[in-house]
Amino acid sequence: MNQYVLIYLVAINLIAFLAMLIDKRKAKMGDRRTKEATLFTFVFMGGWIGGIAGMYVFRHKTKKPLFVVGFPAIAILQIALVIAIVTM
């Protein structure tokens, strides 16, 4: 795997994980929250491992079906896309 792709994937997953942490802290403090679309954007950009990990580590958005189903659905689609590209 190209080293730049690996660096990108580590970075976007760390960003997604931290975004879940920051949003959870904002929720507890009653501060202005991170938009759900922003969280989904990080996951869509390849940060699904960090997004799913953050969701369960911080117990954040785990009661929202959109997240519980949406994050893994994006992961499955991305994995299928990678497999399709690699096997062409």
mmCIF file of C-alpha atoms in Angstrom:
data_model
loop_
_atom_site.group_PDB
_atom_site.id
_atom_site.type_symbol
_atom_site.label_atom_id
_atom_site.label_comp_id
_atom_site.label_asym_id
_atom_site.label_seq_id
_atom_site.Cartn_x
_atom_site.Cartn_y
_atom_site.Cartn_z
ATOM 1 C CA MET A 1 0.000 0.000 0.000
ATOM 2 C CA ASN A 2 1.259 3.431 -0.843
ATOM 3 C CA GLN A 3 2.673 5.098 2.288
ATOM 4 C CA TYR A 4 0.673 8.263 1.609
ATOM 5 C CA VAL A 5 -2.579 6.317 1.524
ATOM 6 C CA LEU A 6 -1.683 4.699 4.836
ATOM 7 C CA ILE A 7 -0.824 8.073 6.401
ATOM 8 C CA TYR A 8 -4.109 9.500 5.096
ATOM 9 C CA LEU A 9 -6.145 6.595 6.508
ATOM 10 C CA VAL A 10 -4.498 6.843 9.926
ATOM 11 C CA ALA A 11 -5.078 10.608 9.984
ATOM 12 C CA ILE A 12 -8.737 10.528 8.898
ATOM 13 C CA ASN A 13 -9.528 7.768 11.382
ATOM 14 C CA LEU A 14 -7.866 9.702 14.190
ATOM 15 C CA ILE A 15 -9.833 12.801 13.178
ATOM 16 C CA ALA A 16 -13.120 10.846 13.127
ATOM 17 C CA PHE A 17 -12.351 9.315 16.533
ATOM 18 C CA LEU A 18 -11.503 12.701 18.053
ATOM 19 C CA ALA A 19 -14.558 14.305 16.461
ATOM 20 C CA MET A 20 -16.755 11.806 18.301
ATOM 21 C CA LEU A 21 -14.933 12.587 21.558
ATOM 22 C CA ILE A 22 -15.264 16.345 21.074
ATOM 23 C CA ASP A 23 -18.950 16.095 20.202
ATOM 24 C CA LYS A 24 -19.596 13.891 23.249
ATOM 25 C CA ARG A 25 -17.884 16.437 25.510
ATOM 26 C CA LYS A 26 -19.852 19.272 23.941
ATOM 27 C CA ALA A 27 -23.067 17.311 24.505
ATOM 28 C CA LYS A 28 -22.261 16.843 28.191
ATOM 29 C CA MET A 29 -21.442 20.534 28.627
ATOM 30 C CA GLY A 30 -24.430 21.772 26.656
ATOM 31 C CA ASP A 31 -22.194 23.538 24.139
ATOM 32 C CA ARG A 32 -22.804 23.981 20.433
ATOM 33 C CA ARG A 33 -22.512 20.538 18.830
ATOM 34 C CA THR A 34 -20.716 19.155 15.800
ATOM 35 C CA LYS A 35 -23.086 18.716 12.870
ATOM 36 C CA GLU A 36 -24.066 15.119 12.188
ATOM 37 C CA ALA A 37 -23.203 15.713 8.537
ATOM 38 C CA THR A 38 -19.642 16.536 9.586
ATOM 39 C CA LEU A 39 -19.316 13.280 11.507
ATOM 40 C CA PHE A 40 -20.657 11.355 8.513
ATOM 41 C CA THR A 41 -18.253 13.205 6.198
ATOM 42 C CA PHE A 42 -15.260 12.003 8.220
ATOM 43 C CA VAL A 43 -16.587 8.437 8.071
ATOM 44 C CA PHE A 44 -17.356 8.710 4.352
ATOM 45 C CA MET A 45 -13.813 10.001 3.716
ATOM 46 C CA GLY A 46 -12.445 6.709 5.042
ATOM 47 C CA GLY A 47 -12.602 7.278 8.788
ATOM 48 C CA TRP A 48 -15.142 4.571 9.505
ATOM 49 C CA ILE A 49 -12.871 2.660 11.878
ATOM 50 C CA GLY A 50 -12.296 5.774 13.975
ATOM 51 C CA GLY A 51 -15.942 6.786 13.759
ATOM 52 C CA ILE A 52 -17.276 3.407 14.847
ATOM 53 C CA ALA A 53 -14.608 3.069 17.545
ATOM 54 C CA GLY A 54 -15.389 6.554 18.865
ATOM 55 C CA MET A 55 -19.103 5.834 18.841
ATOM 56 C CA TYR A 56 -18.697 2.827 21.117
ATOM 57 C CA VAL A 57 -15.699 3.910 23.213
ATOM 58 C CA PHE A 58 -17.420 7.170 24.172
ATOM 59 C CA ARG A 59 -20.949 5.693 24.041
ATOM 60 C CA HIS A 60 -21.926 8.519 21.715
ATOM 61 C CA LYS A 61 -24.739 8.310 19.146
ATOM 62 C CA THR A 62 -25.248 4.614 19.963
ATOM 63 C CA LYS A 63 -29.000 5.069 20.324
ATOM 64 C CA LYS A 64 -29.373 6.775 16.963
ATOM 65 C CA PRO A 65 -30.205 4.224 14.247
ATOM 66 C CA LEU A 66 -28.806 6.560 11.598
ATOM 67 C CA PHE A 67 -25.358 6.179 13.159
ATOM 68 C CA VAL A 68 -25.613 2.562 14.341
ATOM 69 C CA VAL A 69 -26.606 1.460 10.832
ATOM 70 C CA GLY A 70 -25.061 4.263 8.781
ATOM 71 C CA PHE A 71 -21.433 4.031 9.896
ATOM 72 C CA PRO A 72 -21.183 0.247 9.300
ATOM 73 C CA ALA A 73 -23.087 0.582 6.008
ATOM 74 C CA ILE A 74 -20.523 3.090 4.769
ATOM 75 C CA ALA A 75 -17.754 0.732 5.897
ATOM 76 C CA ILE A 76 -19.263 -2.207 4.005
ATOM 77 C CA LEU A 77 -19.685 -0.134 0.847
ATOM 78 C CA GLN A 78 -16.108 1.124 1.021
ATOM 79 C CA ILE A 79 -14.704 -2.367 1.599
ATOM 80 C CA ALA A 80 -16.754 -3.695 -1.324
ATOM 81 C CA LEU A 81 -15.480 -0.866 -3.518
ATOM 82 C CA VAL A 82 -11.852 -1.596 -2.610
ATOM 83 C CA ILE A 83 -12.349 -5.313 -3.321
ATOM 84 C CA ALA A 84 -13.974 -4.504 -6.664
ATOM 85 C CA ILE A 85 -11.113 -2.190 -7.652
ATOM 86 C CA VAL A 86 -8.406 -4.639 -6.551
ATOM 87 C CA THR A 87 -9.948 -7.613 -8.344
ATOM 88 C CA MET A 88 -10.463 -5.829 -11.662
#
